[in-house]
């Protein structure tokens, strides 16, 4: 278990965390356009998602006094072999934990692990409003810019939620060198600390 600020701990997620993680995620599904998912998944579905991610990628939770405050994980950018050195980033924080440095701590941990695996390019697909509204702001875009990501592309009015159309911005960060003979990306279980 890694120590961060104060008594905050960053650790690898477990399938048993599904219920607490879903409690963090559900308000984003029900009350925001941050995720384009319409229905809150079941605990069992969330458990399967955690297991699937951990087969190759890091999945971290931030906890304090055994209470999970947020989580972040990587997943395939696209499934084709040529995209194997790219990963998509995802982060969700409990509503009362925003703007406290927790997201930065989780992302640093995640990026460090991905670099050890041999991942080179990180991507974040972020919903963007035409004009900020009660369902979506540009906070995630601002966060990623502060973390060193830049806008690599934009899809216009491709997401429909709450009877409104939203754009999708793709942000990118390169974390290591691109070589002619690139070593294969290692699965997370080969590099993780116990």
CSV table of C-alpha atoms in Angstrom, one decimal, residues 2-99:
chain,number,residue,atom,x,y,z
A,2,UNK,CA,1.4,3.4,-1.0
A,3,UNK,CA,1.1,6.3,1.4
A,4,UNK,CA,0.2,9.7,0.0
A,5,UNK,CA,-0.8,12.9,1.8
A,6,UNK,CA,-1.6,12.4,5.4
A,7,UNK,CA,-3.3,9.1,6.0
A,8,UNK,CA,-4.5,8.7,2.4
A,9,UNK,CA,-3.5,5.4,0.9
A,10,UNK,CA,-3.4,4.5,-2.8
A,11,UNK,CA,-3.8,0.8,-3.4
A,12,UNK,CA,-4.7,-1.6,-6.2
A,13,UNK,CA,-8.4,-2.1,-6.5
A,14,UNK,CA,-10.0,-5.5,-5.7
A,15,UNK,CA,-13.2,-7.0,-7.0
A,16,UNK,CA,-14.6,-6.7,-3.5
A,17,UNK,CA,-14.4,-2.9,-3.9
A,18,UNK,CA,-17.1,-3.0,-6.5
A,19,UNK,CA,-19.9,-1.8,-4.2
A,20,UNK,CA,-18.0,1.2,-2.8
A,21,UNK,CA,-16.8,2.1,-6.3
A,22,UNK,CA,-20.3,1.9,-7.7
A,23,UNK,CA,-21.5,4.3,-5.0
A,24,UNK,CA,-18.9,6.8,-6.3
A,25,UNK,CA,-19.8,6.2,-10.0
A,26,UNK,CA,-23.6,6.1,-9.7
A,27,UNK,CA,-24.2,9.9,-9.2
A,28,UNK,CA,-22.1,10.5,-12.4
A,29,UNK,CA,-24.5,8.3,-14.4
A,30,UNK,CA,-27.7,9.6,-12.8
A,31,UNK,CA,-27.0,13.3,-12.6
A,32,UNK,CA,-24.2,14.2,-15.0
A,33,UNK,CA,-23.1,13.9,-18.6
A,34,UNK,CA,-19.6,13.2,-17.6
A,35,UNK,CA,-20.3,9.6,-18.5
A,36,UNK,CA,-22.5,8.8,-21.4
A,37,UNK,CA,-23.7,5.7,-19.7
A,38,UNK,CA,-27.5,5.9,-19.1
A,39,UNK,CA,-28.1,3.1,-16.5
A,40,UNK,CA,-26.1,2.5,-13.3
A,41,UNK,CA,-24.5,-1.0,-13.7
A,42,UNK,CA,-25.1,-3.7,-11.2
A,43,UNK,CA,-22.5,-4.5,-8.5
A,44,UNK,CA,-21.8,-7.8,-10.3
A,45,UNK,CA,-21.3,-6.0,-13.6
A,46,UNK,CA,-18.9,-3.5,-11.9
A,47,UNK,CA,-17.0,-6.4,-10.3
A,48,UNK,CA,-16.5,-7.9,-13.8
A,49,UNK,CA,-15.3,-4.6,-15.1
A,50,UNK,CA,-12.7,-4.4,-12.3
A,51,UNK,CA,-11.5,-7.9,-13.0
A,52,UNK,CA,-11.3,-7.3,-16.8
A,53,UNK,CA,-9.2,-4.2,-16.3
A,54,UNK,CA,-6.8,-5.8,-13.9
A,55,UNK,CA,-6.0,-8.6,-16.4
A,56,UNK,CA,-3.6,-6.1,-18.1
A,57,UNK,CA,-3.9,-2.6,-16.7
A,58,UNK,CA,-3.6,-0.8,-13.4
A,59,UNK,CA,-6.7,0.1,-11.4
A,60,UNK,CA,-6.1,2.1,-8.2
A,61,UNK,CA,-8.3,3.3,-5.4
A,62,UNK,CA,-7.6,6.1,-2.9
A,63,UNK,CA,-8.8,5.4,0.6
A,64,UNK,CA,-8.7,7.0,4.0
A,65,UNK,CA,-9.7,5.1,7.1
A,66,UNK,CA,-10.8,2.2,4.8
A,67,UNK,CA,-13.2,4.4,3.0
A,68,UNK,CA,-12.7,4.7,-0.7
A,69,UNK,CA,-12.7,8.4,-1.9
A,70,UNK,CA,-11.9,7.9,-5.6
A,71,UNK,CA,-10.5,5.6,-8.2
A,72,UNK,CA,-8.6,5.7,-11.5
A,73,UNK,CA,-7.7,3.0,-14.0
A,74,UNK,CA,-6.4,2.5,-17.5
A,75,UNK,CA,-8.0,0.5,-20.3
A,76,UNK,CA,-7.3,-0.3,-24.0
A,77,UNK,CA,-7.4,2.8,-26.2
A,78,UNK,CA,-8.5,0.5,-29.0
A,79,UNK,CA,-8.4,-3.3,-29.3
A,80,UNK,CA,-6.2,-3.6,-32.4
A,81,UNK,CA,-2.6,-4.8,-31.8
A,82,UNK,CA,-1.0,-1.7,-33.2
A,83,UNK,CA,-2.7,0.4,-30.4
A,84,UNK,CA,-1.0,-1.8,-27.7
A,85,UNK,CA,1.2,1.1,-26.5
A,86,UNK,CA,-1.7,3.4,-25.9
A,87,UNK,CA,-4.1,3.4,-23.0
A,88,UNK,CA,-7.2,5.3,-22.0
A,89,UNK,CA,-7.4,7.0,-18.6
A,90,UNK,CA,-10.5,7.1,-16.4
A,91,UNK,CA,-11.0,8.7,-13.0
A,92,UNK,CA,-13.9,9.3,-10.7
A,93,UNK,CA,-13.9,11.0,-7.3
A,94,UNK,CA,-16.5,11.0,-4.6
A,95,UNK,CA,-18.4,14.3,-5.0
A,96,UNK,CA,-17.0,15.7,-1.7
A,97,UNK,CA,-13.4,15.0,-2.7
A,98,UNK,CA,-12.9,17.2,-5.7
A,99,UNK,CA,-10.3,20.0,-5.8
